[in-house]
GROMACS .gro file of C-alpha atoms in nm:
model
  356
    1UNK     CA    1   3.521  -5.961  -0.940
    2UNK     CA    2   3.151  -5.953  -1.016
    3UNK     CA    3   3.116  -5.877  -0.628
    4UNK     CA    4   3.344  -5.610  -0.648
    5UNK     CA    5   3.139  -5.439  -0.916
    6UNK     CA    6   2.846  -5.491  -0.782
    7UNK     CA    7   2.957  -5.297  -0.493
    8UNK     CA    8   3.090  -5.014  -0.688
    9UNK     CA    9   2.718  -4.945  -0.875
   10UNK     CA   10   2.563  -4.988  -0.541
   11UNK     CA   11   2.812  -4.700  -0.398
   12UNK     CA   12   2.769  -4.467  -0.685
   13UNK     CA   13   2.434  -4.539  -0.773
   14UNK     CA   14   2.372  -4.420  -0.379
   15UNK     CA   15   2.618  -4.098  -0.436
   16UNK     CA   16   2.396  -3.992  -0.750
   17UNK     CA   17   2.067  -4.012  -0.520
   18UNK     CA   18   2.231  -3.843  -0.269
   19UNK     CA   19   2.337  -3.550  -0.470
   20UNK     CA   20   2.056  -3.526  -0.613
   21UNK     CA   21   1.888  -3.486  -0.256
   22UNK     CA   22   2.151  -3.239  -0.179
   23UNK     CA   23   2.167  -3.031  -0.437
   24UNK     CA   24   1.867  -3.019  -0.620
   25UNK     CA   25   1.697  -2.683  -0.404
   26UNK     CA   26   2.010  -2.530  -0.486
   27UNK     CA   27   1.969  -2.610  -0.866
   28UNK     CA   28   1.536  -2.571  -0.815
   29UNK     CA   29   1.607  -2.194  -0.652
   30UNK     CA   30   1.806  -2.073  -0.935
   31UNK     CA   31   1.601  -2.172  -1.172
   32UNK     CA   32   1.278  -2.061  -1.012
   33UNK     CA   33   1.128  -1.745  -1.115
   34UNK     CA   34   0.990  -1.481  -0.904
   35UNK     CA   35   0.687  -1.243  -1.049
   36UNK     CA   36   0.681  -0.973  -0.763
   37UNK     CA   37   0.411  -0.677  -0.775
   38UNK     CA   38   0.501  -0.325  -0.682
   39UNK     CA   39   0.303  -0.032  -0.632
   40UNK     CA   40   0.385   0.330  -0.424
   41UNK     CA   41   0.158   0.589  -0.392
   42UNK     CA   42   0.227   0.763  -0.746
   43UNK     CA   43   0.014   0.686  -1.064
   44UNK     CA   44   0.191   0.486  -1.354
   45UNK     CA   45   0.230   0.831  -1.543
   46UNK     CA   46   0.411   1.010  -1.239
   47UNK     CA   47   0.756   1.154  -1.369
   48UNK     CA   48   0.931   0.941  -1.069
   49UNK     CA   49   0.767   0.644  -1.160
   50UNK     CA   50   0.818   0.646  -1.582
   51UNK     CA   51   1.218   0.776  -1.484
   52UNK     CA   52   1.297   0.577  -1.158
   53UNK     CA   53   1.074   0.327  -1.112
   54UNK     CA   54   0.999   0.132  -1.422
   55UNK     CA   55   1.341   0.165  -1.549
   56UNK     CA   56   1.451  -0.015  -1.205
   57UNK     CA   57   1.212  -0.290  -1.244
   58UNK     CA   58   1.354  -0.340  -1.614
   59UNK     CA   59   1.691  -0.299  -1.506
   60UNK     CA   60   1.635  -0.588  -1.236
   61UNK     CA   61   1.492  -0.844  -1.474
   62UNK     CA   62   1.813  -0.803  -1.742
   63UNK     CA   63   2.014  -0.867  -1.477
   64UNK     CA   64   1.833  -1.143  -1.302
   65UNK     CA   65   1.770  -1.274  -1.664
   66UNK     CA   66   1.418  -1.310  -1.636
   67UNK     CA   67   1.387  -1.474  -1.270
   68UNK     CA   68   1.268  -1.172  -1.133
   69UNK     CA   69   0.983  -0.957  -1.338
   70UNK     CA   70   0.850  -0.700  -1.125
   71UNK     CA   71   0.525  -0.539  -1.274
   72UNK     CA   72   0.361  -0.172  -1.094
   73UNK     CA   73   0.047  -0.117  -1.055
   74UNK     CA   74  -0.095   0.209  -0.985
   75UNK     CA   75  -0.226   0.315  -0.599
   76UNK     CA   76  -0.533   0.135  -0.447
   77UNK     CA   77  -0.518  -0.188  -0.742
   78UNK     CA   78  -0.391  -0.410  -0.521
   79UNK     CA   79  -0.464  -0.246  -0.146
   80UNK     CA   80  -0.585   0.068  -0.030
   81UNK     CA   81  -0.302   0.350  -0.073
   82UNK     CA   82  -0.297   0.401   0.299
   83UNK     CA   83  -0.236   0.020   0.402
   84UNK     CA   84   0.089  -0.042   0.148
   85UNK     CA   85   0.280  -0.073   0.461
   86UNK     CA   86   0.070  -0.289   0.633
   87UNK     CA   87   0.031  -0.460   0.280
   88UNK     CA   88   0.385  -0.532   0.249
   89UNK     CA   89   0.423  -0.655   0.596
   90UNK     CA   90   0.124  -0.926   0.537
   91UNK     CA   91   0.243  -1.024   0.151
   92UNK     CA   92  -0.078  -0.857  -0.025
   93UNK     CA   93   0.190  -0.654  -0.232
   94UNK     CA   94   0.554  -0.779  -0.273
   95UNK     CA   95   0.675  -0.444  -0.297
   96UNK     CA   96   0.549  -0.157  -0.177
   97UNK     CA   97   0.615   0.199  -0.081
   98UNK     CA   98   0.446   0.521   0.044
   99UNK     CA   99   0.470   0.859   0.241
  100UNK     CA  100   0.557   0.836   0.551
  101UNK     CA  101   0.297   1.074   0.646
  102UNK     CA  102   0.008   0.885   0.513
  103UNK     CA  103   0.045   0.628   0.900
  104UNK     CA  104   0.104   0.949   1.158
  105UNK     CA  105   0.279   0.785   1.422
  106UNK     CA  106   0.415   0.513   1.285
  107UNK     CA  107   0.736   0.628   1.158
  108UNK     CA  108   0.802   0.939   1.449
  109UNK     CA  109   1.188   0.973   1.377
  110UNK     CA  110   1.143   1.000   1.018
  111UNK     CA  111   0.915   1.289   1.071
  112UNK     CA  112   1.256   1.493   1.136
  113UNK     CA  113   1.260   1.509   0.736
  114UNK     CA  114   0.908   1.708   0.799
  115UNK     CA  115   1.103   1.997   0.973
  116UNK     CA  116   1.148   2.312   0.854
  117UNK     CA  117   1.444   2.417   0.640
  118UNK     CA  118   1.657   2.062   0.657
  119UNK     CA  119   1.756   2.026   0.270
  120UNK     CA  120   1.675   2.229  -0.040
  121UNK     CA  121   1.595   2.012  -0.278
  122UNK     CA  122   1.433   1.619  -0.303
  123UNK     CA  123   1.750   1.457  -0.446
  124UNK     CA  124   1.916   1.584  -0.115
  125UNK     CA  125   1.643   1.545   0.099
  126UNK     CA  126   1.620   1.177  -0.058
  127UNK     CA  127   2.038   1.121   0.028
  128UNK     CA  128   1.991   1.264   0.366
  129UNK     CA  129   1.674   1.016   0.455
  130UNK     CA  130   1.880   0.754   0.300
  131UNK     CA  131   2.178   0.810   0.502
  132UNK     CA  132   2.007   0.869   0.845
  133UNK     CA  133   1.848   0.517   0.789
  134UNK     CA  134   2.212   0.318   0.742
  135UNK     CA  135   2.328   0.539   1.021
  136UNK     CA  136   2.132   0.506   1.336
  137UNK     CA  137   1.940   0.198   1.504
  138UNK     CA  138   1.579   0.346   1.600
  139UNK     CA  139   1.531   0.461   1.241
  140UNK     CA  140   1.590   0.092   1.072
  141UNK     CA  141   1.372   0.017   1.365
  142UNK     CA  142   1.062   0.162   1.207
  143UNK     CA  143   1.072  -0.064   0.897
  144UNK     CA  144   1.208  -0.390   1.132
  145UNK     CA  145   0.855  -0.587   0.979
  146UNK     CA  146   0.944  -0.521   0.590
  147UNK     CA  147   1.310  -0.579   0.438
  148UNK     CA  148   1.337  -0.186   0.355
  149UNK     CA  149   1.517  -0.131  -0.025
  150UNK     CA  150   1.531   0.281  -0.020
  151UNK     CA  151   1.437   0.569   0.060
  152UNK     CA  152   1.289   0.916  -0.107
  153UNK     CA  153   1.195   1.287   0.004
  154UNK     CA  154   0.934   1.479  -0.193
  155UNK     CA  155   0.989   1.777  -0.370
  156UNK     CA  156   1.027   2.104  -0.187
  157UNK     CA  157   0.738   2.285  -0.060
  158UNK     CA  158   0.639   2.650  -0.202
  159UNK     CA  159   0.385   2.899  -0.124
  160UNK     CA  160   0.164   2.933  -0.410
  161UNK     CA  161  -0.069   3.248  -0.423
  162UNK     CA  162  -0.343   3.390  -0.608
  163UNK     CA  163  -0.396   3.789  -0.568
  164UNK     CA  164  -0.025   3.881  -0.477
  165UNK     CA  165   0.360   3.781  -0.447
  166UNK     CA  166   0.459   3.655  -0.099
  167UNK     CA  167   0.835   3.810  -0.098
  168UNK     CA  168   0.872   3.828   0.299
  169UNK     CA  169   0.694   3.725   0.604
  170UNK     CA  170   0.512   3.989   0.596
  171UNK     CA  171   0.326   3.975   0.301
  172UNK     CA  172   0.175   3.649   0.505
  173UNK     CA  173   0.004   3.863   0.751
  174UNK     CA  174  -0.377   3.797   0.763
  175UNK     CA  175  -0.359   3.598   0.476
  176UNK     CA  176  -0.525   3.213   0.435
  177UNK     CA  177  -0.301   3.000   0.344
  178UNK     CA  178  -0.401   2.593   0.297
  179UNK     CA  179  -0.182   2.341   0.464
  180UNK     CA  180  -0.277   1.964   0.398
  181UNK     CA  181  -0.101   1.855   0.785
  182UNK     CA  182  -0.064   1.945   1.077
  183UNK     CA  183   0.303   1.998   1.068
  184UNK     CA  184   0.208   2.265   0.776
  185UNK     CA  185  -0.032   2.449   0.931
  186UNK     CA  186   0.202   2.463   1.223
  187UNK     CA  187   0.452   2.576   1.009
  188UNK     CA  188   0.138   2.873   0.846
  189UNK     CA  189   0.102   2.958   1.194
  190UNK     CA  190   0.432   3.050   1.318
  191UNK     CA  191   0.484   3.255   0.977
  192UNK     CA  192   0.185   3.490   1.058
  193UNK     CA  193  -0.059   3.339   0.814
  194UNK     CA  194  -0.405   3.230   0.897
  195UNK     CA  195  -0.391   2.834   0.821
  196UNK     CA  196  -0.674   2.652   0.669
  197UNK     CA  197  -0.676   2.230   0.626
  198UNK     CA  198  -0.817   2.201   0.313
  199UNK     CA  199  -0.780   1.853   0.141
  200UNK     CA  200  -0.522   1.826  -0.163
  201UNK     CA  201  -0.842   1.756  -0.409
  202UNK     CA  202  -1.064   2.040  -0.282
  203UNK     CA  203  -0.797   2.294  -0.245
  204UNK     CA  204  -0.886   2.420  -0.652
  205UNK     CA  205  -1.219   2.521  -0.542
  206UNK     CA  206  -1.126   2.664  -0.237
  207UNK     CA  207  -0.873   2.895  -0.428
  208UNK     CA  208  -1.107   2.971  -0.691
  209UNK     CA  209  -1.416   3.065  -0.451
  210UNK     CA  210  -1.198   3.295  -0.285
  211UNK     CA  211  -1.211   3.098   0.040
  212UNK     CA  212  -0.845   3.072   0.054
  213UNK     CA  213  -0.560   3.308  -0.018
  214UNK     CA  214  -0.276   3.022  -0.130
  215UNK     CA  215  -0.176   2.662  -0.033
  216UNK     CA  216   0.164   2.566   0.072
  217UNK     CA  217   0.274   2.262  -0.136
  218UNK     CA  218   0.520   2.121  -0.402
  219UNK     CA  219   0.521   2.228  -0.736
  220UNK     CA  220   0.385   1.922  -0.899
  221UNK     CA  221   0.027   1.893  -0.735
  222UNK     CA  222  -0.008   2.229  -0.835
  223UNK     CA  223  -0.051   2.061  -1.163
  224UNK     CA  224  -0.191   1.779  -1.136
  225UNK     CA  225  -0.452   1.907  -0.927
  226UNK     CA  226  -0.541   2.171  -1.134
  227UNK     CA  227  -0.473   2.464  -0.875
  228UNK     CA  228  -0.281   2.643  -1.121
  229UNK     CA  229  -0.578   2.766  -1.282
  230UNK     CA  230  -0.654   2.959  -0.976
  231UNK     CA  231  -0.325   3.087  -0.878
  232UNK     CA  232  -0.043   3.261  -1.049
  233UNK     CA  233   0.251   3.427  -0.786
  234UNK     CA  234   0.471   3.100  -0.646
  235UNK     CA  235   0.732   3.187  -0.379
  236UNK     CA  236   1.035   3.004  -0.377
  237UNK     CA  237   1.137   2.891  -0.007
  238UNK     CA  238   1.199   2.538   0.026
  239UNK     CA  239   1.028   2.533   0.366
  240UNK     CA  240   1.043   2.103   0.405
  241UNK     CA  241   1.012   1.821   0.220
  242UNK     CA  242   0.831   1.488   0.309
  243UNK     CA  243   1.000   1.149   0.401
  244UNK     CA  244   0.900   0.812   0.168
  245UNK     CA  245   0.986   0.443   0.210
  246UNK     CA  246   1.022   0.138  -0.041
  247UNK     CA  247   1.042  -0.210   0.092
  248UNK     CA  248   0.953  -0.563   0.039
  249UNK     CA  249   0.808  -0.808   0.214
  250UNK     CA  250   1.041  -0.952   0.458
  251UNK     CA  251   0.967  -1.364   0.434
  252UNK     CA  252   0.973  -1.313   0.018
  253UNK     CA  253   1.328  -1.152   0.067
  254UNK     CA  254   1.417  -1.446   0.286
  255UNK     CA  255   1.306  -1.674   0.012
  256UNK     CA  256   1.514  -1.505  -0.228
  257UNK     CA  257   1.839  -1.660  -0.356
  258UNK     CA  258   2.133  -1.465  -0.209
  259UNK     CA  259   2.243  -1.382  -0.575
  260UNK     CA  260   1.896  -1.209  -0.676
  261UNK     CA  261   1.913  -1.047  -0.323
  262UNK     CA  262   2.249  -0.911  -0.436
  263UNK     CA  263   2.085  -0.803  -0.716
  264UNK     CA  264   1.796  -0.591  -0.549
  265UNK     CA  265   2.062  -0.439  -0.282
  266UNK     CA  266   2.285  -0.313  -0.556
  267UNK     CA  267   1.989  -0.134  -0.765
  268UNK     CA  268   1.837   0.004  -0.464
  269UNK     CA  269   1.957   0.201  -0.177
  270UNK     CA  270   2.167   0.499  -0.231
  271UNK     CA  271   2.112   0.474  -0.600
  272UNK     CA  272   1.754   0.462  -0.581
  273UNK     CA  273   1.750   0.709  -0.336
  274UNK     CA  274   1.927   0.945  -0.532
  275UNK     CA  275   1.757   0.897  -0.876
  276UNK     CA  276   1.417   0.896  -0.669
  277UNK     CA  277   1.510   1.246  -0.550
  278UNK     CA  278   1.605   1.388  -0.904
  279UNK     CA  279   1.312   1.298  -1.079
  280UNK     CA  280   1.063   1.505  -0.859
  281UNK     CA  281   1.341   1.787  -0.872
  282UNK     CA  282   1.347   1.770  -1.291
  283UNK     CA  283   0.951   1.801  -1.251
  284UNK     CA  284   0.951   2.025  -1.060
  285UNK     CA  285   1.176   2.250  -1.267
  286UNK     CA  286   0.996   2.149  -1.561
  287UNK     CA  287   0.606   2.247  -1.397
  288UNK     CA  288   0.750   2.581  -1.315
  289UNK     CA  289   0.871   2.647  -1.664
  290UNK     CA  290   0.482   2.552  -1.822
  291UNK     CA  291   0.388   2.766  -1.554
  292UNK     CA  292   0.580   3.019  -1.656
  293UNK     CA  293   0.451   2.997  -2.016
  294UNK     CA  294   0.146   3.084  -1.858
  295UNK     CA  295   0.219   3.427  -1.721
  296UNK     CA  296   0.284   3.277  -1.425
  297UNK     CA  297   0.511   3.489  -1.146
  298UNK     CA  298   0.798   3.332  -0.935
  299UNK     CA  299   1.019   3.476  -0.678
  300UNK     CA  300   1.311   3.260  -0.534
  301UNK     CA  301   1.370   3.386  -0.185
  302UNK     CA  302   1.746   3.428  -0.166
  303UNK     CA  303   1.964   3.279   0.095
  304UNK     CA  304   2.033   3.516   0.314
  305UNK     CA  305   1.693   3.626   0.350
  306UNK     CA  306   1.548   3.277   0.467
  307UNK     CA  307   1.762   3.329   0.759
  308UNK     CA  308   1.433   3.530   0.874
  309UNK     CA  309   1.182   3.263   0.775
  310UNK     CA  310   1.395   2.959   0.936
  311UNK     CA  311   1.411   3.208   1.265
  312UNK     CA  312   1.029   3.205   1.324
  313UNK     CA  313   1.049   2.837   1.240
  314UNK     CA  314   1.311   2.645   1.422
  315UNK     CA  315   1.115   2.586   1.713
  316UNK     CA  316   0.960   2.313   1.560
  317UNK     CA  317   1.290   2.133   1.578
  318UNK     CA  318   1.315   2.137   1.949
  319UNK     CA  319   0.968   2.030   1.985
  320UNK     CA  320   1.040   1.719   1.805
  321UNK     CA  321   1.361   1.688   1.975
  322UNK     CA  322   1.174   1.679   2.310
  323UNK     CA  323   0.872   1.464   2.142
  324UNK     CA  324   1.152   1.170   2.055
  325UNK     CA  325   1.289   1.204   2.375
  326UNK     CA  326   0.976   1.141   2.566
  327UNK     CA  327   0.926   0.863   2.368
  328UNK     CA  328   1.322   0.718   2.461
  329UNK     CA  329   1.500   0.808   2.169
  330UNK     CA  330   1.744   0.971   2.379
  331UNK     CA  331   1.983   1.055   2.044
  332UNK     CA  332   1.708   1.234   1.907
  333UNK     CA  333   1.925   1.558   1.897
  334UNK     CA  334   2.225   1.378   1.765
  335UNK     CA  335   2.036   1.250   1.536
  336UNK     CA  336   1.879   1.591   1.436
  337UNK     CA  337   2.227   1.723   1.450
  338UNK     CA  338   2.371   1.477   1.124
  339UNK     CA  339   2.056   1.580   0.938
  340UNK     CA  340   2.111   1.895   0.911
  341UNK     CA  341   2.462   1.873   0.852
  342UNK     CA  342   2.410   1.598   0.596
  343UNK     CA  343   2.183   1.841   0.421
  344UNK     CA  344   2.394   2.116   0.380
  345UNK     CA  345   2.659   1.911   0.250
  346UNK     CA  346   2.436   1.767  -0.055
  347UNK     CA  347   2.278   2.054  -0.098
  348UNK     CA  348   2.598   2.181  -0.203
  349UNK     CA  349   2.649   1.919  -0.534
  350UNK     CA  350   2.269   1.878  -0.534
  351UNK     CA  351   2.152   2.265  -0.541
  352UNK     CA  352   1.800   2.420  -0.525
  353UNK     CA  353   1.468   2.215  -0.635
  354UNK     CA  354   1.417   2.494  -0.847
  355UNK     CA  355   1.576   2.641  -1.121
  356UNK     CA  356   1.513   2.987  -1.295
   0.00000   0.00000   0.00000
């Protein structure tokens, strides 16, 4: 009997060590807690960032219950601006995102956002980017190193004007307009303006010295950067929008516990994407009504008129489409084709970035 018994505390005392072996990482991983950092390229006071962004990271610690706390920090605290990708990949930042723009060449397919005339607002610009990513191969591609979480667009891009209203092509004629890339003084060129590159912070000055006519940009910068106080007439066109990613870094996402993964999916993505879009679009709407207050003059080109804009413009599409091609994205066109039938279908519940 005492045999027996002894055999039975031997057995069970083994069992206990050997659950304890087994399941103790599974008991140690949902009770560790994960303090991630987060940054993008917009400032801690940016509309998308105080409306989208911080209410996200709250959001994601009530529902984790406190094992994830994500705290931003505002652009070039934890890396330069221009390496958050590069950031992410190597774990200096846990989250990160940025403009796709800021690495030329690094993300060619999602330069298709860049083209002319694709959506008419962010919040469908942002749905569109979204979608194309979930949808086709060589765009996930781009973001293979980081475990992306959404997507964005910018706001829409206006000409802004200091000594007259730009209501037609041309009224562009002869005139200098700023572009801050390449693709928008491109874009300048093929409208009959006389393109400038003029950096976003030294485009005020150039305005106010007379060295420039306008700039082509979004409405918000033309705020924050002060160029308001040199120009006055703002024509309503919608000519592109700019393509942003938000990731994390991809062996911290491994780490994660498939519940607090779960978490993070169903936040993000289309969601984000979405509410990322609005944001800039409320701004937008609400910079043009200060403006406005101001004395300030808009004119929304109507729809039937940027039929003529979009014709001196849509070259740009096929060069891209050949670009990609040379490159061996042989669905470059199809993939061309679904963005711009994507956008007019959001920009049907979405509408205009602007509103009079």
């Amino acid at each position: 009997m005492r045999k027996t018994t002894a055999k039975n505390i031997a057995i069970i005392t083994v069992s206990l060590f050997l659950s304890i072996i087994l399941f103790s990482p599974c008991v140690f991983a949902k009770s560790k807690k994960y303090k991630l950092t987060f940054t993008t390229i917009y400032m801690d006071k940016h509309p998308t960032v105080k409306n989208a962004f911080i209410p996200w990271t709250k959001e994601v610690e009530a529902l984790s219950k406190g094992r994830i706390k994500l705290t931003y920090f505002n652009p070039n605290t934890l890396c330069p601006a221009i390496n958050n990708f590069d950031s992410t990949v190597n774990g200096v930042v846990d989250i990160a995102g940025q403009y796709c723009g800021r690495n030329p060449g690094k993300f060619p397919l999602n330069e298709l956002m860049e083209l002319p005339m694709i959506v008419s607002s962010a919040e469908s610009g942002s749905l569109v980017t979204w979608a194309l990513y979930n949808k086709f191969q060589g765009w996930q591609n781009e973001y293979k190193d980081i475990k992306i979480l959404w997507q964005w667009a910018s706001a829409t891009y206006q000409i802004h004007t200091s000594k007259k209203m730009v209501k037609n092509i041309n009224d562009l004629k002869g005139m200098k307009i700023i572009g801050w890339s390449p693709k928008l003084l491109n874009m300048l060129t093929a409208l009959g303006a006389s393109p400038l590159q003029i950096s976003p912070t030294d485009t005020y000055l150039a305005l106010q010295r007379g060295m420039a006519d306008g700039v082509l940009c979004p409405l918000a910068p033309v705020r924050s950067y002060k160029i308001s106080d040199a120009v006055k007439y703002h024509t309503i066109i919608d000519i592109n929008v700019g393509p942003f990613w938000a990731g994390m870094n991809r062996q911290l996402w491994d780490e994660l516990p498939a519940d607090l993964q779960k978490i993070l999916t169903d936040t993000t993505g289309v969601r984000l994407a979405r509410k990322s879009g609005k944001t800039l679009d409320d701004g937008a709407r609400r910079d043009a009504l200060w403006m406005k207050s101001l004395g300030h003059k808009f004119y929304v080109v109507p729809e039937n008129e940027k039929v003529e804009w979009f014709s001196k413009l849509q070259n740009m599409r096929e060069v891209w489409v050949k670009k990609m091609k040379k490159k061996g994205y042989k669905n470059a066109r199809l993939i061309l084709n679904e963005a711009v039938k994507l956008g007019k279908e959001y920009d049907k519940t979405t509408g205009r970035g602007f509103a009079e």
